[in-house]
């Protein structure tokens, strides 16, 4: 998945703004099958609310509104910076 207004791909570890300015970190990239350390269980095909599993898109963790899943590109996801697995800016 790519950022709507940029040529860059959304990747696990990116620091982003979502839902009108809430800061978060992309913790899982379901399209590529990768995630930050500690979030591996999200990549399993375990059913979540509604009996569906998360199998595409990205999952963003925020401190304000919790986990936010985007199955398709959305202009609400704004890139801030790339960070490594230990949450340090690169």
mmCIF file of C-alpha atoms in Angstrom:
data_model
loop_
_atom_site.group_PDB
_atom_site.id
_atom_site.type_symbol
_atom_site.label_atom_id
_atom_site.label_comp_id
_atom_site.label_asym_id
_atom_site.label_seq_id
_atom_site.Cartn_x
_atom_site.Cartn_y
_atom_site.Cartn_z
ATOM 1 C CA UNK A 1 0.000 0.000 0.000
ATOM 2 C CA UNK A 2 1.216 3.520 -0.772
ATOM 3 C CA UNK A 3 0.572 6.857 0.873
ATOM 4 C CA UNK A 4 -2.133 8.603 -1.168
ATOM 5 C CA UNK A 5 -0.241 11.891 -1.596
ATOM 6 C CA UNK A 6 3.297 10.500 -1.836
ATOM 7 C CA UNK A 7 5.196 8.034 -3.987
ATOM 8 C CA UNK A 8 6.448 6.095 -0.966
ATOM 9 C CA UNK A 9 5.088 2.774 0.269
ATOM 10 C CA UNK A 10 3.636 2.485 3.764
ATOM 11 C CA UNK A 11 5.909 0.254 5.837
ATOM 12 C CA UNK A 12 5.902 -1.227 9.312
ATOM 13 C CA UNK A 13 7.819 1.203 11.505
ATOM 14 C CA UNK A 14 6.617 4.384 9.809
ATOM 15 C CA UNK A 15 5.515 7.188 12.105
ATOM 16 C CA UNK A 16 2.253 8.616 10.754
ATOM 17 C CA UNK A 17 -0.713 10.868 11.406
ATOM 18 C CA UNK A 18 -4.168 9.281 11.068
ATOM 19 C CA UNK A 19 -7.792 10.295 11.571
ATOM 20 C CA UNK A 20 -7.283 14.042 11.428
ATOM 21 C CA UNK A 21 -3.936 14.380 13.170
ATOM 22 C CA UNK A 22 -3.612 11.503 15.669
ATOM 23 C CA UNK A 23 0.016 10.316 15.876
ATOM 24 C CA UNK A 24 0.701 6.624 15.475
ATOM 25 C CA UNK A 25 3.094 3.960 14.245
ATOM 26 C CA UNK A 26 2.449 1.429 11.491
ATOM 27 C CA UNK A 27 2.880 -1.852 13.390
ATOM 28 C CA UNK A 28 1.771 -4.336 10.706
ATOM 29 C CA UNK A 29 1.886 -4.407 6.927
ATOM 30 C CA UNK A 30 -0.441 -7.260 5.982
ATOM 31 C CA UNK A 31 0.232 -6.906 2.239
ATOM 32 C CA UNK A 32 3.953 -7.646 2.721
ATOM 33 C CA UNK A 33 3.451 -9.953 5.695
ATOM 34 C CA UNK A 34 5.712 -8.041 8.074
ATOM 35 C CA UNK A 35 5.376 -6.217 11.367
ATOM 36 C CA UNK A 36 7.304 -4.668 14.197
ATOM 37 C CA UNK A 37 8.704 -6.995 16.836
ATOM 38 C CA UNK A 38 6.015 -7.924 19.350
ATOM 39 C CA UNK A 39 3.150 -7.683 16.857
ATOM 40 C CA UNK A 40 3.659 -11.031 15.093
ATOM 41 C CA UNK A 41 0.385 -12.438 16.416
ATOM 42 C CA UNK A 42 -1.520 -9.867 14.324
ATOM 43 C CA UNK A 43 -0.182 -11.534 11.159
ATOM 44 C CA UNK A 44 -1.939 -14.807 11.971
ATOM 45 C CA UNK A 45 -5.305 -15.470 10.387
ATOM 46 C CA UNK A 46 -7.054 -15.309 13.767
ATOM 47 C CA UNK A 47 -10.608 -14.015 13.538
ATOM 48 C CA UNK A 48 -11.286 -10.541 14.922
ATOM 49 C CA UNK A 49 -14.510 -8.610 15.470
ATOM 50 C CA UNK A 50 -17.157 -9.594 12.939
ATOM 51 C CA UNK A 51 -15.609 -13.005 12.222
ATOM 52 C CA UNK A 52 -13.077 -11.660 9.724
ATOM 53 C CA UNK A 53 -9.300 -11.736 9.838
ATOM 54 C CA UNK A 54 -6.954 -8.915 8.924
ATOM 55 C CA UNK A 55 -5.264 -9.982 5.709
ATOM 56 C CA UNK A 56 -4.622 -6.791 3.753
ATOM 57 C CA UNK A 57 -3.612 -3.207 4.344
ATOM 58 C CA UNK A 58 -1.862 -1.828 7.401
ATOM 59 C CA UNK A 59 -2.460 -1.606 11.141
ATOM 60 C CA UNK A 60 -1.566 1.618 12.957
ATOM 61 C CA UNK A 61 -1.206 1.804 16.740
ATOM 62 C CA UNK A 62 -2.030 5.127 18.397
ATOM 63 C CA UNK A 63 -2.090 6.095 22.064
ATOM 64 C CA UNK A 64 -5.235 8.204 21.616
ATOM 65 C CA UNK A 65 -7.616 5.926 19.703
ATOM 66 C CA UNK A 66 -5.937 2.514 19.856
ATOM 67 C CA UNK A 67 -5.436 0.295 16.805
ATOM 68 C CA UNK A 68 -6.666 1.527 13.429
ATOM 69 C CA UNK A 69 -6.817 -0.810 10.417
ATOM 70 C CA UNK A 70 -6.759 0.471 6.845
ATOM 71 C CA UNK A 71 -7.562 -2.184 4.220
ATOM 72 C CA UNK A 72 -7.037 0.237 1.333
ATOM 73 C CA UNK A 73 -5.062 3.448 0.726
ATOM 74 C CA UNK A 74 -6.572 6.383 2.603
ATOM 75 C CA UNK A 75 -5.685 10.066 2.521
ATOM 76 C CA UNK A 76 -6.057 10.092 6.334
ATOM 77 C CA UNK A 77 -2.650 8.345 6.588
ATOM 78 C CA UNK A 78 0.078 11.011 6.476
ATOM 79 C CA UNK A 79 3.770 10.045 6.571
ATOM 80 C CA UNK A 80 5.927 11.685 9.270
ATOM 81 C CA UNK A 81 9.139 9.615 9.473
ATOM 82 C CA UNK A 82 10.555 6.125 9.213
ATOM 83 C CA UNK A 83 11.584 4.471 12.457
ATOM 84 C CA UNK A 84 13.387 1.244 13.198
ATOM 85 C CA UNK A 85 12.004 -1.723 15.128
ATOM 86 C CA UNK A 86 13.025 -0.117 18.436
ATOM 87 C CA UNK A 87 11.024 3.031 17.597
ATOM 88 C CA UNK A 88 14.078 5.241 16.966
ATOM 89 C CA UNK A 89 13.893 7.738 14.054
ATOM 90 C CA UNK A 90 16.076 6.913 11.069
#
